[in-house]
């Protein structure tokens, strides 16, 4: 059983995560990108924070990378452990904003740290984000890289509340109810799952940052932006991009220049 608020998202979604989110991003392109970064950094050790059910961690390990998967949710990690290939991973239950409190020693260092699919925004506030990035910086071997995948918030969006249809199947409807507080940069949501058996509430909350705010926070943790793309195939990032894949290096660390050809 998970013990902290950090586990609330994972515990709420673990039983449906693979069914609902298997195809949300291009897994193969992500694994290729991370594999190329690790090779460029001259290492094979990859740390995925908020690895969940292993949607990315398992394909990364299939490429020969030595993957450590950290997640706060026991339910998510149970789903991961049940999958073929999980035995190749090092699996650590813990809060990514308190890496020093996990069994992951600060001596363990990595060529790439991956925080994918908006997972960084699960952290409740800027202090937790900073603590997470400080922990990452301490565990990155120069010229290693932190890779963050996150959505780009819409500029000038006002306060709003909304209900959208997330899924319609023969035996299931999922509605997403959200409240957006642009001042706090927080979206509070509930996925309401309706089936013949009844309904179930799956709560979530994200505290998001704009890319420039993330860069600023990362720099305060000694991490400097080296590349930014709009997808895992290295498509140019521009004002219309709804997602960013941002790669950071330790400030002053060897090789803090771009790794991928533009
Ligand atoms: C959106 S899912 C992404 C899972 C996986 N990275 C993927 O792309 O499919 C976010 C994951 O982060 C985990 N998580 C949220 N807050 C966390 C925290 N503070 N520390 C560690 N894991 C956390 C959740 O349990 C969940 O498994």
Coordinates of C-alpha atoms and ligand atoms in Angstrom, one line a residue:
X1 CA 0.0 0.0 0.0
X2 CA 1.3 3.5 -0.8
X3 CA 1.7 5.9 2.0
X4 CA 1.9 9.4 0.6
X5 CA -0.2 11.9 -1.3
X6 CA 2.4 11.4 -4.1
X7 CA 0.8 8.1 -4.7
X8 CA -2.7 9.4 -5.2
X9 CA -2.7 9.7 -9.0
X10 CA -1.1 6.3 -9.6
X11 CA -3.4 4.6 -7.1
X12 CA -6.4 6.2 -8.7
X13 CA -5.5 5.1 -12.3
X14 CA -3.4 1.9 -11.9
X15 CA -6.2 -0.6 -12.9
X16 CA -7.1 1.3 -16.1
X17 CA -3.8 3.0 -17.0
X18 CA -2.6 0.5 -19.6
X19 CA -6.0 0.3 -21.2
X20 CA -6.6 4.1 -21.4
X21 CA -3.1 5.4 -21.9
X22 CA -1.0 2.8 -23.8
X23 CA -1.0 4.9 -27.0
X24 CA -0.8 8.4 -25.7
X25 CA 2.7 9.0 -27.0
X26 CA 5.1 7.4 -29.5
X27 CA 6.8 4.8 -27.3
X28 CA 9.3 3.6 -30.0
X29 CA 10.4 7.2 -30.9
X30 CA 10.8 8.0 -27.2
X31 CA 12.9 4.8 -26.6
X32 CA 15.1 5.7 -29.6
X33 CA 15.6 9.3 -28.5
X34 CA 16.5 8.3 -24.9
X35 CA 18.7 5.4 -26.2
X36 CA 20.6 7.9 -28.5
X37 CA 21.1 10.3 -25.7
X38 CA 22.4 7.6 -23.4
X39 CA 24.8 6.5 -26.1
X40 CA 26.0 10.1 -26.7
X41 CA 26.6 10.4 -23.0
X42 CA 28.6 7.2 -23.1
X43 CA 26.4 5.3 -20.6
X44 CA 23.5 2.9 -20.4
X45 CA 22.1 3.7 -17.0
X46 CA 18.6 5.4 -17.3
X47 CA 16.4 6.6 -14.5
X48 CA 12.7 7.0 -15.2
X49 CA 10.9 9.0 -12.5
X50 CA 7.2 8.3 -12.3
X51 CA 7.6 5.2 -14.4
X52 CA 4.2 3.9 -13.6
X53 CA 3.3 0.6 -15.3
X54 CA 6.5 0.6 -17.4
X55 CA 4.9 1.9 -20.6
X56 CA 8.3 3.4 -21.4
X57 CA 10.7 1.8 -19.0
X58 CA 10.1 -1.7 -20.5
X59 CA 10.8 -0.7 -24.1
X60 CA 13.9 1.3 -22.9
X61 CA 15.2 -1.8 -21.2
X62 CA 14.5 -3.9 -24.3
X63 CA 17.0 -1.6 -26.1
X64 CA 19.7 -2.8 -23.7
X65 CA 19.5 0.2 -21.3
X66 CA 19.9 -0.5 -17.6
X67 CA 16.6 1.1 -16.3
X68 CA 15.8 2.1 -12.8
X69 CA 12.0 2.8 -12.5
X70 CA 10.9 5.0 -9.6
X71 CA 7.2 5.5 -8.8
X72 CA 5.3 6.5 -5.6
X73 CA 2.3 4.3 -6.3
X74 CA 2.5 0.7 -5.1
X75 CA -0.5 -0.1 -7.4
X76 CA 1.3 1.2 -10.5
X77 CA 4.5 -0.7 -9.6
X78 CA 2.5 -3.9 -9.0
X79 CA 1.1 -3.6 -12.5
X80 CA 4.7 -3.1 -13.8
X81 CA 6.1 -6.1 -11.8
X82 CA 3.4 -8.4 -13.4
X83 CA 4.7 -7.7 -16.9
X84 CA 7.3 -9.8 -18.8
X85 CA 10.7 -8.1 -18.7
X86 CA 10.1 -6.3 -15.4
X87 CA 12.7 -8.6 -13.9
X88 CA 15.3 -6.7 -15.9
X89 CA 14.4 -3.4 -14.2
X90 CA 15.5 -2.0 -10.9
X91 CA 12.1 -1.0 -9.4
X92 CA 12.1 1.6 -6.5
X93 CA 9.0 2.8 -4.7
X94 CA 9.3 6.4 -3.6
X95 CA 8.6 10.1 -4.1
X96 CA 10.6 11.6 -6.9
X97 CA 10.8 14.9 -5.0
X98 CA 12.4 13.1 -2.1
X99 CA 14.9 10.8 -3.9
X100 CA 17.3 10.9 -0.9
X101 CA 14.6 9.2 1.2
X102 CA 14.4 6.3 -1.3
X103 CA 16.6 3.3 -1.5
X104 CA 18.3 5.0 -4.5
X105 CA 21.6 6.1 -3.1
X106 CA 23.0 9.4 -4.2
X107 CA 26.0 7.5 -5.4
X108 CA 23.8 5.9 -8.1
X109 CA 24.3 8.1 -11.2
X110 CA 22.7 8.0 -14.6
X111 CA 23.4 8.9 -18.2
X112 CA 19.7 9.9 -18.8
X113 CA 16.9 10.8 -16.4
X114 CA 13.5 10.7 -18.0
X115 CA 10.3 12.4 -16.7
X116 CA 7.7 11.7 -19.4
X117 CA 4.1 12.4 -20.2
X118 CA 3.4 15.4 -17.8
X119 CA 4.6 13.4 -14.8
X120 CA 6.6 16.3 -13.5
X121 CA 3.4 18.3 -13.2
X122 CA 2.1 15.8 -10.7
X123 CA 4.3 17.4 -8.1
X124 CA 2.1 19.7 -5.9
X125 CA 4.1 23.0 -6.0
X126 CA 7.4 24.7 -7.1
X127 CA 9.2 23.5 -3.9
X128 CA 8.5 19.9 -4.8
X129 CA 9.5 20.5 -8.4
X130 CA 12.8 22.1 -7.2
X131 CA 13.5 19.3 -4.8
X132 CA 12.9 16.8 -7.6
X133 CA 15.3 18.6 -10.0
X134 CA 17.9 19.0 -7.3
X135 CA 17.8 15.3 -6.8
X136 CA 18.1 14.7 -10.6
X137 CA 21.1 17.1 -10.9
X138 CA 22.9 15.2 -8.1
X139 CA 22.4 11.9 -10.0
X140 CA 23.3 12.9 -13.5
X141 CA 26.7 12.0 -14.7
X142 CA 28.1 14.7 -17.0
X143 CA 27.5 14.8 -20.0
X144 CA 24.2 13.1 -19.0
X145 CA 20.8 14.5 -19.8
X146 CA 17.5 15.2 -18.1
X147 CA 14.6 14.7 -20.5
X148 CA 11.2 16.2 -19.6
X149 CA 8.0 15.7 -21.7
X150 CA 5.2 18.0 -20.8
X151 CA 2.2 19.9 -22.3
X152 CA 2.6 23.6 -23.2
X153 CA -0.1 25.6 -21.3
X154 CA -2.3 27.8 -23.4
X155 CA -1.3 31.5 -23.1
X156 CA -3.8 33.9 -21.4
X157 CA -6.3 31.1 -20.6
X158 CA -8.7 32.5 -18.0
X159 CA -10.3 30.5 -15.1
X160 CA -12.5 27.8 -16.4
X161 CA -14.4 24.7 -15.6
X162 CA -15.3 22.1 -18.2
X163 CA -16.7 18.6 -18.7
X164 CA -15.4 16.7 -21.8
X165 CA -16.0 13.2 -23.0
X166 CA -12.8 11.2 -22.6
X167 CA -13.9 7.7 -23.8
X168 CA -17.0 6.1 -25.1
X169 CA -17.0 2.3 -25.4
X170 CA -20.0 -0.2 -25.6
X171 CA -19.7 -0.8 -21.8
X172 CA -18.0 2.3 -20.5
X173 CA -18.2 6.1 -20.7
X174 CA -15.5 8.3 -19.2
X175 CA -16.1 12.0 -18.6
X176 CA -13.3 14.4 -17.6
X177 CA -14.4 17.2 -15.3
X178 CA -11.8 19.9 -14.8
X179 CA -11.4 23.2 -13.0
X180 CA -8.6 25.5 -14.1
X181 CA -7.0 28.1 -11.8
X182 CA -4.6 30.0 -14.1
X183 CA -3.2 32.1 -11.2
X184 CA -2.1 29.1 -9.3
X185 CA -1.3 27.2 -12.5
X186 CA -3.3 24.3 -11.2
X187 CA -5.9 22.1 -13.0
X188 CA -8.0 19.9 -10.7
X189 CA -9.8 17.1 -12.4
X190 CA -11.9 14.0 -12.0
X191 CA -12.2 11.2 -14.5
X192 CA -15.7 9.9 -13.9
X193 CA -16.0 6.3 -15.2
X194 CA -19.5 5.1 -15.7
X195 CA -20.1 1.4 -16.4
X196 CA -23.0 -1.1 -15.8
X197 CA -21.5 -1.7 -12.3
X198 CA -21.9 1.9 -11.3
X199 CA -19.5 4.9 -11.4
X200 CA -16.1 5.5 -10.1
X201 CA -14.3 8.8 -9.5
X202 CA -10.6 9.0 -10.4
X203 CA -9.2 12.3 -9.1
X204 CA -6.1 14.1 -10.3
X205 CA -4.4 17.5 -10.1
X206 CA -1.6 19.1 -12.0
X207 CA 0.5 22.1 -11.2
X208 CA 1.9 23.1 -14.6
X209 CA 4.7 25.4 -15.7
X210 CA 5.3 27.1 -19.0
X211 CA 8.5 26.0 -20.7
X212 CA 10.3 29.2 -19.8
X213 CA 9.3 28.8 -16.1
X214 CA 10.6 25.2 -16.2
X215 CA 13.8 26.4 -17.7
X216 CA 14.2 29.0 -15.0
X217 CA 13.5 26.5 -12.2
X218 CA 15.8 23.9 -13.8
X219 CA 18.6 26.6 -14.0
X220 CA 18.2 27.3 -10.3
X221 CA 18.9 23.6 -9.8
X222 CA 22.0 23.7 -12.0
X223 CA 20.4 22.3 -15.1
X224 CA 20.6 24.2 -18.4
X225 CA 18.3 23.7 -21.5
X226 CA 20.2 22.2 -24.5
X227 CA 17.4 21.0 -26.8
X228 CA 13.7 21.5 -27.2
X229 CA 11.4 19.6 -29.6
X230 CA 7.7 19.2 -30.1
X231 CA 7.8 15.4 -30.3
X232 CA 10.0 12.4 -29.9
X233 CA 11.0 12.5 -33.6
X234 CA 12.8 15.8 -33.0
X235 CA 10.2 18.0 -34.8
X236 CA 11.1 21.7 -34.4
X237 CA 9.4 23.3 -31.4
X238 CA 7.5 26.5 -32.2
X239 CA 4.8 28.8 -30.9
X240 CA 2.1 26.3 -32.1
X241 CA 3.6 23.3 -30.3
X242 CA 1.3 21.8 -27.7
X243 CA 3.9 19.5 -26.2
X244 CA 7.6 20.0 -25.5
X245 CA 10.4 17.5 -25.1
X246 CA 13.1 19.4 -23.3
X247 CA 16.6 18.2 -22.7
X248 CA 18.8 19.6 -19.9
X249 CA 22.4 19.2 -19.0
X250 CA 24.2 20.0 -15.7
X251 CA 25.4 23.6 -15.9
X252 CA 29.1 23.8 -16.6
X253 CA 29.1 20.0 -17.0
X254 CA 31.1 18.5 -19.9
X255 CA 29.1 18.6 -23.2
X256 CA 26.3 21.0 -22.3
X257 CA 25.9 21.7 -26.0
X258 CA 23.0 20.2 -28.1
X259 CA 23.3 16.5 -28.7
X260 CA 20.9 15.9 -31.5
X261 CA 21.3 17.3 -35.0
X262 CA 18.8 20.1 -35.7
Ligands
LIG1 C1 0.9 10.1 -16.0 S1 1.6 8.7 -15.3 C2 3.0 8.4 -16.3 C3 3.6 7.0 -16.2 C4 4.7 6.7 -17.3 N1 5.8 7.7 -17.1 C5 4.1 6.8 -18.7 O1 4.6 7.7 -19.4 O2 3.3 6.0 -19.0 C6 2.4 9.5 -13.9 C7 3.1 8.6 -12.9 O3 3.9 9.3 -12.0 C8 3.7 8.8 -10.7 N2 3.9 9.8 -9.7 C9 3.2 10.9 -9.5 N3 3.7 11.7 -8.5 C10 4.9 11.0 -8.1 C11 5.9 11.3 -7.2 N4 5.8 12.4 -6.4 N5 6.9 10.5 -7.1 C12 7.0 9.4 -7.9 N6 6.0 9.0 -8.8 C13 5.0 9.9 -8.9 C14 2.3 8.2 -10.7 O4 2.1 7.2 -9.7 C15 2.2 7.7 -12.1 O5 2.6 6.3 -12.2

